[in-house]
Coordinates of C-alpha atoms and ligand atoms in Angstrom, one line a residue:
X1 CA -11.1 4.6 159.1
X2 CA -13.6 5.0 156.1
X3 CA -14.2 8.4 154.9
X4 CA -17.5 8.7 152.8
X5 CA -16.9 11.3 150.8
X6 CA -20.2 11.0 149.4
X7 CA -22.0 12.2 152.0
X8 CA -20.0 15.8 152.1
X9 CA -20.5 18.7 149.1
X10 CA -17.8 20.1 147.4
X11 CA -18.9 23.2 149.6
X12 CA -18.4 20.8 152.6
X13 CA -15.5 20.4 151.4
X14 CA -13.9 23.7 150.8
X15 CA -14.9 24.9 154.3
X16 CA -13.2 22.3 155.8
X17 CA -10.2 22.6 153.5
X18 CA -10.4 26.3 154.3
X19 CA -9.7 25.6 158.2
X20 CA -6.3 23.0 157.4
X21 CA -3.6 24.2 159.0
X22 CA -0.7 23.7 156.9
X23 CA 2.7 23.1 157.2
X24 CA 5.2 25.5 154.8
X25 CA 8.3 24.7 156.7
X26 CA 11.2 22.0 156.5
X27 CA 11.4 19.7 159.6
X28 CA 14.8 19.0 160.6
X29 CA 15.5 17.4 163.8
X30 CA 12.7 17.1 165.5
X31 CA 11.3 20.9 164.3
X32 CA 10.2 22.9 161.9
X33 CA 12.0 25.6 160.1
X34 CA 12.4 28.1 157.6
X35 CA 14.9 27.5 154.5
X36 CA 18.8 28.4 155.5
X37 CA 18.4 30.9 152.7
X38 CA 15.5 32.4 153.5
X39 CA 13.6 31.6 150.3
X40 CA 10.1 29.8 149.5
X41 CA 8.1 28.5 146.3
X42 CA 4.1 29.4 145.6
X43 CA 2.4 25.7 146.3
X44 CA -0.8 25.9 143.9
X45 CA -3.6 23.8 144.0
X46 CA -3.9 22.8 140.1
X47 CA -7.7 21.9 140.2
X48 CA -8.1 26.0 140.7
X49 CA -4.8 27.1 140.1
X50 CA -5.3 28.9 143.7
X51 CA -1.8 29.6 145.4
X52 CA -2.6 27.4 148.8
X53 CA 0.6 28.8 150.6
X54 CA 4.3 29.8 150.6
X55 CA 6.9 26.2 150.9
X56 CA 10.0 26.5 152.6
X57 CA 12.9 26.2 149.3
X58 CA 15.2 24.2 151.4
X59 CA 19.0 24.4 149.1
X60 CA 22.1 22.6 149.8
X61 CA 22.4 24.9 153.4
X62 CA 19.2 23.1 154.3
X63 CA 20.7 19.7 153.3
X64 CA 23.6 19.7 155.2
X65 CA 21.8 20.7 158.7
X66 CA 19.6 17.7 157.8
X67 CA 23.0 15.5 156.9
X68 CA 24.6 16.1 160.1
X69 CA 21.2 15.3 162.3
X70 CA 20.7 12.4 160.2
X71 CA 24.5 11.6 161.0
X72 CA 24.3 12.4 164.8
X73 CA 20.8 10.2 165.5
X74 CA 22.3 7.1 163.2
X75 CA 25.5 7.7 165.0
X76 CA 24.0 7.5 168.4
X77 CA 22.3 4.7 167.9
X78 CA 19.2 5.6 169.4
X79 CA 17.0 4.2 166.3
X80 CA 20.0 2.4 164.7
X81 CA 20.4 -0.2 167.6
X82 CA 17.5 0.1 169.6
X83 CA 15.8 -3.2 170.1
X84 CA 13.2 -3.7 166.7
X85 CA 10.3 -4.2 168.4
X86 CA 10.7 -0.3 169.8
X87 CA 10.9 0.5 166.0
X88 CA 7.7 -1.9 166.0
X89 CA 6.1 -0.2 168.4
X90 CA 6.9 3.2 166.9
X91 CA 6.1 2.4 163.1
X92 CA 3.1 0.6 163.9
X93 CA 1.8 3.8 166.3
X94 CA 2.7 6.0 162.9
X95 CA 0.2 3.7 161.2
X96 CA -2.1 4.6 163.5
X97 CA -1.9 8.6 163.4
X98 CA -2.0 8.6 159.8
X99 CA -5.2 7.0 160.2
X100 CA -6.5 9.2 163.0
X101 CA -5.3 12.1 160.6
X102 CA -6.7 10.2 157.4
X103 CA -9.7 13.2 156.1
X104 CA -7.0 15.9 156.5
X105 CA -4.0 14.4 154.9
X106 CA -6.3 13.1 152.1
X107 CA -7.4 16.8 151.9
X108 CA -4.2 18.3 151.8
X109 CA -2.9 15.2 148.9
X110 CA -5.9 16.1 146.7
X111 CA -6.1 19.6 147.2
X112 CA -1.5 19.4 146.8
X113 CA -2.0 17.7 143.4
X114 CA -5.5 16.9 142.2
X115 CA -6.4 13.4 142.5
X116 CA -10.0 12.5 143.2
X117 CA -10.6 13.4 147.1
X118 CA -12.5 9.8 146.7
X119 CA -9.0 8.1 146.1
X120 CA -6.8 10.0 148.0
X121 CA -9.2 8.7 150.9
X122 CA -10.1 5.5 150.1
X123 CA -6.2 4.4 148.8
X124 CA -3.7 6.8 149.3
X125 CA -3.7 7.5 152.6
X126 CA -4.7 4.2 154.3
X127 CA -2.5 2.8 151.8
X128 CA 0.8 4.5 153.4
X129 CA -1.0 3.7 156.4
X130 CA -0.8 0.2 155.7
X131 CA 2.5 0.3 154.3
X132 CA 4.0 1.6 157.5
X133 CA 2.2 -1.1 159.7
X134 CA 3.9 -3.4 157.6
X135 CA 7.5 -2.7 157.8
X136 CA 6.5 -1.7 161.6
X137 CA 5.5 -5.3 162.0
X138 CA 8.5 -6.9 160.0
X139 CA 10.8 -4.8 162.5
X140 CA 11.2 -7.9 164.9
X141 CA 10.9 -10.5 162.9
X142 CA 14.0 -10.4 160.4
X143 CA 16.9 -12.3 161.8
X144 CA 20.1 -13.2 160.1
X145 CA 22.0 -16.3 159.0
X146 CA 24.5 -19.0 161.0
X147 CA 26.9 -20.6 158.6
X148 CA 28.1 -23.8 160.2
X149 CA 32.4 -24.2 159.2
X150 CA 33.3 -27.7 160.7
X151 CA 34.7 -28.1 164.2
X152 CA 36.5 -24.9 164.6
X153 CA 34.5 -21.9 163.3
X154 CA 30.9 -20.6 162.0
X155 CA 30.3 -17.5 160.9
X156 CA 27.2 -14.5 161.4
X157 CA 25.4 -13.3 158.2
X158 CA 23.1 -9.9 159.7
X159 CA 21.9 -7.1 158.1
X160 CA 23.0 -3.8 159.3
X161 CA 21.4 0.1 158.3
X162 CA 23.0 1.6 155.8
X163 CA 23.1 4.6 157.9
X164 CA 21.5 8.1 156.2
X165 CA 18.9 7.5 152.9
X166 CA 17.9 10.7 150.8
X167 CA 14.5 9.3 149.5
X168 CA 13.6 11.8 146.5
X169 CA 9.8 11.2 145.2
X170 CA 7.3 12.7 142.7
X171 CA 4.1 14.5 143.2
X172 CA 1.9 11.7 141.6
X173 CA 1.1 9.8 145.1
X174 CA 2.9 11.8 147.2
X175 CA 2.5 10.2 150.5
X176 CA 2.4 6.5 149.5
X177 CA 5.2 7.2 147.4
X178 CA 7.3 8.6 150.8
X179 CA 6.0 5.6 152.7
X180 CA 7.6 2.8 150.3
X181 CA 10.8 4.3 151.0
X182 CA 10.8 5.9 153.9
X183 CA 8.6 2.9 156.3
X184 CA 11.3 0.5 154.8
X185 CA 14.2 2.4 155.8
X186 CA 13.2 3.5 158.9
X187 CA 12.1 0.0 159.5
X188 CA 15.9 -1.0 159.1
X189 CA 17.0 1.5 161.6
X190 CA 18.6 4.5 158.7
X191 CA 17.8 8.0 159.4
X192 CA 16.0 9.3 156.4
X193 CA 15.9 12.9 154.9
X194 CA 13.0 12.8 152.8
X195 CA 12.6 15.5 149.9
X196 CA 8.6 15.4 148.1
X197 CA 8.3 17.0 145.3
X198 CA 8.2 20.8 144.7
X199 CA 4.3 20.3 143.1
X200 CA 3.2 18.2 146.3
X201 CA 5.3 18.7 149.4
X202 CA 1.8 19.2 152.3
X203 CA 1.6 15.7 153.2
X204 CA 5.1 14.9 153.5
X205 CA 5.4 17.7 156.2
X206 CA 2.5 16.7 157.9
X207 CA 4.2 13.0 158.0
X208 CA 6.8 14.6 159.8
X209 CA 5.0 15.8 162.7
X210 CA 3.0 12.5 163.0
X211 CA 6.4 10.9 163.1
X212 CA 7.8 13.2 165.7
X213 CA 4.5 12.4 167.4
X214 CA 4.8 8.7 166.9
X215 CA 7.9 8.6 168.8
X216 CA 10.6 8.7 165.6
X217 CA 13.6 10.2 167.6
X218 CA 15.1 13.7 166.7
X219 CA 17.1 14.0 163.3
X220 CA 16.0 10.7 162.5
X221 CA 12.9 11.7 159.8
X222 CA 13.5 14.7 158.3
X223 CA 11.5 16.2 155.6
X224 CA 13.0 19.4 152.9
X225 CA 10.7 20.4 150.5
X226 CA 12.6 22.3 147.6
X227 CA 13.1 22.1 143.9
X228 CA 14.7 19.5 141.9
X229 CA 17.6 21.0 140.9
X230 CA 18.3 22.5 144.4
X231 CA 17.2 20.3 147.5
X232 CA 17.5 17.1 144.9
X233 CA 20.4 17.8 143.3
X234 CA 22.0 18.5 147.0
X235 CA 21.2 15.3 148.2
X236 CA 22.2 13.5 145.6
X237 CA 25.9 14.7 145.6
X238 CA 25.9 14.8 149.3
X239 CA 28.9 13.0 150.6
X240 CA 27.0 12.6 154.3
X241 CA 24.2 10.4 152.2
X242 CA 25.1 6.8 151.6
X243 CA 22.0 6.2 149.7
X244 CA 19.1 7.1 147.6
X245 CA 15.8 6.0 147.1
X246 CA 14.3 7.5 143.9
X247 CA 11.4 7.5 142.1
X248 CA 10.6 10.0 138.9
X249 CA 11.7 10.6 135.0
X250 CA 14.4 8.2 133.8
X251 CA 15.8 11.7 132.7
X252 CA 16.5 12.4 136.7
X253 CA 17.0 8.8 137.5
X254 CA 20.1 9.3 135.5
X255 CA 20.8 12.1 137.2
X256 CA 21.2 10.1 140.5
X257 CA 23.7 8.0 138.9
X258 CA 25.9 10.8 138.0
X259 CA 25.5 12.5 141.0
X260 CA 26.5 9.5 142.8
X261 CA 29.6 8.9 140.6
X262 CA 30.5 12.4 140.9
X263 CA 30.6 12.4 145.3
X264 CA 30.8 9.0 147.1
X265 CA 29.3 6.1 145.4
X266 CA 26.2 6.1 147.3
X267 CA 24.4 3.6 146.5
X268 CA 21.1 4.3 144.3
X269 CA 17.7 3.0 143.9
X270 CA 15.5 4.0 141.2
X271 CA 11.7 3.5 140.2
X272 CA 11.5 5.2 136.8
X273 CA 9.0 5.6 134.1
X274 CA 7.3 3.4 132.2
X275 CA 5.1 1.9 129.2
X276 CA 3.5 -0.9 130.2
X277 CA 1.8 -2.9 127.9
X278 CA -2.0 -4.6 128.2
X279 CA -1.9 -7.8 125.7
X280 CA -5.5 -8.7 125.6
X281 CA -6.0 -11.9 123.4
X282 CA -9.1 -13.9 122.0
X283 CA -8.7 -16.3 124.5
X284 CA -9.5 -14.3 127.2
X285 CA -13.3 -15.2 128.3
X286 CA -14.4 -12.0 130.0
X287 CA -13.6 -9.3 127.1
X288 CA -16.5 -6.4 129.2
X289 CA -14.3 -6.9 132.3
X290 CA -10.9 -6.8 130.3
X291 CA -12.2 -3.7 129.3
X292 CA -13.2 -2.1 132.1
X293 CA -9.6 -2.6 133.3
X294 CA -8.2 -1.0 130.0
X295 CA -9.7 1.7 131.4
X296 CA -9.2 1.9 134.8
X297 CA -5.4 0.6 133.5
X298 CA -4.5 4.3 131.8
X299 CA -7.3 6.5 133.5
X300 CA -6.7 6.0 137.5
X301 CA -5.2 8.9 138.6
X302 CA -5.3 10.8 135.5
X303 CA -3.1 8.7 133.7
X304 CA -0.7 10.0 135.9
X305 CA 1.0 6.3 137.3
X306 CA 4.1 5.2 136.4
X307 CA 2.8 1.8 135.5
X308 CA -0.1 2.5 134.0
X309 CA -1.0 0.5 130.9
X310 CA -0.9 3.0 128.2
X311 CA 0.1 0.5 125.2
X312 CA -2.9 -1.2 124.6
X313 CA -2.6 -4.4 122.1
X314 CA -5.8 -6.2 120.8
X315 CA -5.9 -9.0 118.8
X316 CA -7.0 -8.0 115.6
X317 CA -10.2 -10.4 115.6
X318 CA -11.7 -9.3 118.4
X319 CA -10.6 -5.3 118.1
X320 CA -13.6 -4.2 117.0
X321 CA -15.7 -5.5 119.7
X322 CA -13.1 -4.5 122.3
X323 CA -12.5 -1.1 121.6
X324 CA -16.3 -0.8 121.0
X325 CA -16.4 -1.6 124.5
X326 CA -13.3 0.4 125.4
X327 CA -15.0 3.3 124.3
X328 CA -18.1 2.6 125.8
X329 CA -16.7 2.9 129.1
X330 CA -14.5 6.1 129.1
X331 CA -17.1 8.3 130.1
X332 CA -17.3 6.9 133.8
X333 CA -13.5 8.8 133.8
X334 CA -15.1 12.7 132.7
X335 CA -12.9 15.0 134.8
X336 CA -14.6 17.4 137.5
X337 CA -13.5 19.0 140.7
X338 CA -11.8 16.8 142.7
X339 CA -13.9 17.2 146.1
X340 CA -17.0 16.5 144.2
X341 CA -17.9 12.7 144.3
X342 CA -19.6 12.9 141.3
X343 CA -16.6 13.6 139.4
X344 CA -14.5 10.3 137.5
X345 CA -10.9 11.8 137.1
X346 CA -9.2 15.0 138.8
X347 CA -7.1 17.3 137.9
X348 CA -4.0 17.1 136.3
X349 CA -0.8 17.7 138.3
X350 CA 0.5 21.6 137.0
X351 CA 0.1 23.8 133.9
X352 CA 3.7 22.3 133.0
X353 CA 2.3 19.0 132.9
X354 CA -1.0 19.5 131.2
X355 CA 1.0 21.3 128.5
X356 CA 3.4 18.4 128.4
X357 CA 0.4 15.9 128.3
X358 CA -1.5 18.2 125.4
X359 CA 1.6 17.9 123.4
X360 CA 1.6 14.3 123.0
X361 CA -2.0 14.3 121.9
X362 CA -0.9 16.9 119.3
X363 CA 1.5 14.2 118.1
X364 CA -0.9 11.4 118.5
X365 CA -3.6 13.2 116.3
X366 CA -0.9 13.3 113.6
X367 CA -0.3 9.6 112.7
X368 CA -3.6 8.4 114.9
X369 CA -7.1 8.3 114.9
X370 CA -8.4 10.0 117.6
X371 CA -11.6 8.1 118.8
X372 CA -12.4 10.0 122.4
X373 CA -11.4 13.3 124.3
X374 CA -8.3 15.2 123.0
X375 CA -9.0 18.5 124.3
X376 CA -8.5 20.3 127.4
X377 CA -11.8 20.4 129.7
X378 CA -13.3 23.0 132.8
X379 CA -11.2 26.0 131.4
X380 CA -14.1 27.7 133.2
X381 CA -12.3 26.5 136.6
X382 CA -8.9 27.7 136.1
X383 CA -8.0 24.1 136.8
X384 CA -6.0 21.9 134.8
X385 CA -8.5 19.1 133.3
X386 CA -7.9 16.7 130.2
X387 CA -10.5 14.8 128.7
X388 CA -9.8 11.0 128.8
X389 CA -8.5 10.5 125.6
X390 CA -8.3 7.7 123.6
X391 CA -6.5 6.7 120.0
X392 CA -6.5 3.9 117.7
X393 CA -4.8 2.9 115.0
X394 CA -1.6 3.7 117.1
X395 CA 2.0 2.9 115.3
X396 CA 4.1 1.1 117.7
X397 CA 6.9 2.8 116.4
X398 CA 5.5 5.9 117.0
X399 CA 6.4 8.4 119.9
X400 CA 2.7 8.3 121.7
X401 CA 3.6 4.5 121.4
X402 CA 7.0 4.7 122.3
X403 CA 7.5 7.8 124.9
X404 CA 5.8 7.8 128.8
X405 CA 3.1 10.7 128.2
X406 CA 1.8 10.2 131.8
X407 CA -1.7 11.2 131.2
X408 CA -5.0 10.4 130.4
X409 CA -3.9 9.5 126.6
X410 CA -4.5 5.6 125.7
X411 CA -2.6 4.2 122.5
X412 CA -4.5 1.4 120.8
X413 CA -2.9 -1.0 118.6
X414 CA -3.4 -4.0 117.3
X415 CA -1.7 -7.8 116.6
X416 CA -2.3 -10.7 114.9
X417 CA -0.2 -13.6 117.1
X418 CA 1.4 -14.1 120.2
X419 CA 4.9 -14.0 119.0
X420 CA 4.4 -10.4 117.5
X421 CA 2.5 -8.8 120.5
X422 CA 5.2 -10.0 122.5
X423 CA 7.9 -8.6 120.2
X424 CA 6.1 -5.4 120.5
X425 CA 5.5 -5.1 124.1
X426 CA 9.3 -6.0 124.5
X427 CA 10.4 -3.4 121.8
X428 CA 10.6 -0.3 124.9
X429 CA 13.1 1.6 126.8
X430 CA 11.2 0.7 129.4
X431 CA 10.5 -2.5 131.4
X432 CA 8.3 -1.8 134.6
X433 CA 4.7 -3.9 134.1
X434 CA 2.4 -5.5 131.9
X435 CA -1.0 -7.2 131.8
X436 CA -2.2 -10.2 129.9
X437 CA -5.7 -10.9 129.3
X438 CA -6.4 -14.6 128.8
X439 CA -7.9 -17.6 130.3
X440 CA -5.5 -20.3 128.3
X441 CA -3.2 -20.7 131.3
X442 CA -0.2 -22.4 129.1
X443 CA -0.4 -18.7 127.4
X444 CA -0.7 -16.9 130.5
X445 CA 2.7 -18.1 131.6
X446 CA 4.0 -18.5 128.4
X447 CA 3.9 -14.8 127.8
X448 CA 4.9 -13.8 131.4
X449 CA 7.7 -15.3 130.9
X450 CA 8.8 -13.7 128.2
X451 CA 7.9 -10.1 129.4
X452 CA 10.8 -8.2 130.3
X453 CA 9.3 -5.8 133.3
X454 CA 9.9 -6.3 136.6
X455 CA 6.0 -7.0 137.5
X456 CA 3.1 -9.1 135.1
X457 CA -0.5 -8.6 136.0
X458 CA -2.8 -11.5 134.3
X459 CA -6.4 -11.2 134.1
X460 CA -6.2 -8.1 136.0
X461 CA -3.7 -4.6 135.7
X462 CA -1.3 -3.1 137.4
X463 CA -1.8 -5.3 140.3
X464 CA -0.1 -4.1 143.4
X465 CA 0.3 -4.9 146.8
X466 CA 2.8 -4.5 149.9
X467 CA 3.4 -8.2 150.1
X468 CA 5.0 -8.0 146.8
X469 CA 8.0 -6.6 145.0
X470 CA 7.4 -3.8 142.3
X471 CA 9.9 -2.0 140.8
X472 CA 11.2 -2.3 137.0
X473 CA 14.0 -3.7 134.7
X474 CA 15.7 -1.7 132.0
X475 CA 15.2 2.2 131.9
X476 CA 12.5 1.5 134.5
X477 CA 14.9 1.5 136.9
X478 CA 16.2 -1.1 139.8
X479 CA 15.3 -2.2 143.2
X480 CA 11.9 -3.1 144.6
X481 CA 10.1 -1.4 146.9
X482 CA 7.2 -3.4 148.4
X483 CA 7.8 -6.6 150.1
X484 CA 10.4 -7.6 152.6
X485 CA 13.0 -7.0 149.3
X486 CA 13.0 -4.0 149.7
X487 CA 15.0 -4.3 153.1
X488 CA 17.4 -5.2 150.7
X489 CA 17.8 -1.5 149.6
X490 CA 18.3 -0.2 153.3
X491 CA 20.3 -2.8 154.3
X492 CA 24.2 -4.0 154.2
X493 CA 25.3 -7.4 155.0
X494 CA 27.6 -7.7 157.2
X495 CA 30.0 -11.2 157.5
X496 CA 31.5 -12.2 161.1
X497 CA 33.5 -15.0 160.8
X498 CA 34.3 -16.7 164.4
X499 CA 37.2 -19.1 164.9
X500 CA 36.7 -20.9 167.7
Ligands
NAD1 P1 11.0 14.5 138.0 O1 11.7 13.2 137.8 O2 11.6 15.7 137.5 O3 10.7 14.7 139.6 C1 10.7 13.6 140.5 C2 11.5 14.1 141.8 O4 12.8 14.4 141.4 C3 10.9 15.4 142.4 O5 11.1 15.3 143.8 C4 11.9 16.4 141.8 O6 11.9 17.6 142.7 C5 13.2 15.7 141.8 N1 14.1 16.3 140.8 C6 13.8 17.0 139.7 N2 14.9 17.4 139.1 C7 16.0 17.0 139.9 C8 17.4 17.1 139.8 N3 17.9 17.8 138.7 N4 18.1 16.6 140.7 C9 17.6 15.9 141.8 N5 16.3 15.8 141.9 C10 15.5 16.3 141.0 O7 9.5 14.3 137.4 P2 8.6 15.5 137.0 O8 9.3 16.6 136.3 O9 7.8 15.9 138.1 O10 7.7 14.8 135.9 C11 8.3 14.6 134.6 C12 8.0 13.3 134.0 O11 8.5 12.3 134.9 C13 6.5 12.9 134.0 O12 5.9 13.5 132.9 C14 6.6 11.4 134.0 O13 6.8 11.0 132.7 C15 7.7 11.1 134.8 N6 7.3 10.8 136.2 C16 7.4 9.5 136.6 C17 7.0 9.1 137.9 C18 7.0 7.7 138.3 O14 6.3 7.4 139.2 N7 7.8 6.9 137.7 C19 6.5 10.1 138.7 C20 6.5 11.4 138.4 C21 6.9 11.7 137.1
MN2 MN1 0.5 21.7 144.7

């Protein structure tokens, strides 16, 4: 399924985002329905700042109706133990609705949040596609472990569900986001109550029905949109949950932790922020294409990834010339309306955020030279729009070089050997990726080695596939989703020792 989205006007566009039926309701086993309390949140579309409709504001009432379905399908095993190539067959059929469904659900993500219609279609949404085909596949192909004890007894290593998994995710790719946790867990046979977040919540209740319609048993995918602080904070302190799957600030990431040590020790994953670093050195051959991935490294998605590389460190004999060319290609990123092809970035995420974003530029132009962008763009829209900003000169013991902005805001700096670029890349709170420019392979793994983040790109950024774990190390968080680790997440191990 390939959309073109070239070949449609942002009129197009708007007509056919006009008909969308959307979903404003939680889905809790196997239906939809309004919030136990009755109350709902405007959802606002931040490239107008349009209301698009009224969200159910599910609160802990919503939570526990969701808890005990969870409970009741895991219980009953209908998902839980069924044979995994039924979960196969089911997952895999998933993959395919999204697909059938792929120009509306990329409509409602980029309408939801912002994001360039072009990306939502091209990578978000048969990118959670993908992601569910994947763990679909893997269902019936993971077996466990014979330990042979002598003579007189071996013993069974299997992996067993954890039972119910709260995944909690942001509004920055809201539906891939809910398919690295929730295609995993299902894949493992858990039931899942899946919260989105309050800014993004359309095509997480979509998912639900294509779930429903894929053949996902009642109670076993449910989906409460809500605030942070209500439908979050609920199912983190849920005693019915045994585990979370998080991804968001470290500031809530912490949150999970006490949430968990204040009810029943659930067990919690969490994919925090970050600061990743982009270490380009002399001895990288291709400087234009280095870059043009600087770019794309801090610009995709507005800046708005949690590993994007917004450190930037150039050796300080070829800076010149790279950030002459850094500069050179900024203005393929100039923000417009998301629907229009024409455009480079979208819009950012909320008012809150933009704000948030525009304050760390106001820090940056303090101790910074400001080389591109810096102001807020389209005011003529009523949209949120940032120019792609650039700085040089950056302190790496500043706060721009020190604090996750998550925006369109690139901090240059410079170094003059390995040994201190290393230093300074390691010097973070954070530890989630990195990318190293360089064509002396001895350096290449040299310095991976000695990155401390869960994920090095070389000769590329931000590299990221299913096959592969990502996920962070210090304040970035722990777990991995991607890969077949992250079964490791959804999964117990369970020992049966057999004396013969
Ligand atoms: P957030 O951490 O507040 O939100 C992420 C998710 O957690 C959302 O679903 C939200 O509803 C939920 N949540 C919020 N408060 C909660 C609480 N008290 N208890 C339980 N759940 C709660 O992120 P944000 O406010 O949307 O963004 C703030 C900053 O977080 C960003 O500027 C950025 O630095 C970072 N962020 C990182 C990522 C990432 O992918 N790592 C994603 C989004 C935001
Ligand atoms: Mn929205």
């Amino acid at each position: 399924m390939n959309i073109v989205t070239a070949t449609r006007t942002p009129a197009d566009w708007q007509a056919r985002a006009a008909a969308l039926s959307i979903r404003t309701e939680a889905f809790i086993d196997g239906r939809y329905r309004p919030a136990v309390e009755g109350r709902s949140f405007e959802n606002v579309n931040p490239a107008t700042g349009a209301k698009i409709a009224d969200i159910a504001a599910c609160t802990t009432a919503d939570v526990d109706l969701a808890v005990i379905a969870a409970r009741r399908s895991f219980e009953s095993g209908v998902w839980s133990r069924c044979d995994p190539a039924e979960r196969r067959r089911v997952l895999v059929r998933l993959a395919d609705l999204i697909l059938v469904h792929a120009e509306e659900l990329a409509l409602l993500e980029t309408l939801d949040m912002g994001k360039l219609l072009r990306d939502s279609a091209m990578l978000d949404i048969p990118g959670s596609a993908e992601v569910f085909r994947w763990y679909g596949e893997a269902c019936d192909k993971l077996n466990g472990e014979v330990v042979r004890a002598g003579e007189g007894a071996f013993a069974l290593i299997d992996h067993e569900p954890v039972g119910v998994i709260g995944a909690v995710v942001p509004w920055n790719f809201p539906l891939k986001m809910a398919a690295w946790k929730c295609a995993p867990a299902l894949a493992a046979g858990n039931s899942v109550i899946l919260k989105p977040a309050e800014q993004s919540p359309l095509t997480a209740l979509r998912l639900a029905e294509l779930a429903a319609e894929a053949g996902v048993p009642d109670g076993v995918f449910n989906v409460l949109p809500g605030f942070g602080h209500e439908a979050g904070q609920a199912i983190g302190l849920h005693a019915g949950i045994d585990c979370v799957a998080f991804t968001g600030s470290t500031e809530i990431g912490k949150r999970f932790l006490s949430y968990a040590g204040a009810s029943n020790m659930k067990r919690i994953w969490l994919e925090c922020g970050g600061k990743s670093a982009n270490l380009v050195f002399p001895e990288a051959k291709d400087l234009d294409r280095a870059a043009t991935f600087a770019v794309q490294g801090i610009f995709f998605n507005q800046g708005e990834v949690c590993s994007a590389t917004s450190r930037l460190f150039v050796h300080r004999d070829i800076a010149e010339d790279f950030i002459a060319r850094v500069l050179a290609k900024v203005d393929a990123y100039r923000p417009g309306d998301p629907l229009d092809a024409a455009s480079g970035m979208g819009a950012m995420v909320s008012e809150e955020h933009t704000a948030r974003v525009m304050d760390y530029i106001a820090i940056g132009r303090e101790g910074a030279t400001l080389a591109c962008g810096g102001e807020r763009v389209l005011a003529e829209t009523g949209g949120c729009f940032i120019a792609p900003t650039v700085f040089t000169g950056v302190d790496p013991a500043s706060r721009l070089a020190r604090e996750e902005v998550f925006g369109p805001v690139l901090a240059i700096s410079t170094f003059a050997d390995e040994a201190e670029v290393v230093r300074l890349a390691n010097d973070s709170v954070y530890g989630l990726g990195a990318s190293v420019w360089t064509n002396d392979l001895a350096q290449a793994h040299r310095v991976a080695r000695t990155l401390h983040v869960g994920s090095v790109s070389v000769n590329t950024v931000d590299a990221v596939d299913v096959r592969t774990p990502f996920g962070g190390v210090k304040q970035s968080g722990s777990g991995r989703d991607l890969s077949l680790h992250a079964f490791d997440k959804y999964t117990d191990l369970k020992t049966t020792w057999i004396s013969l």
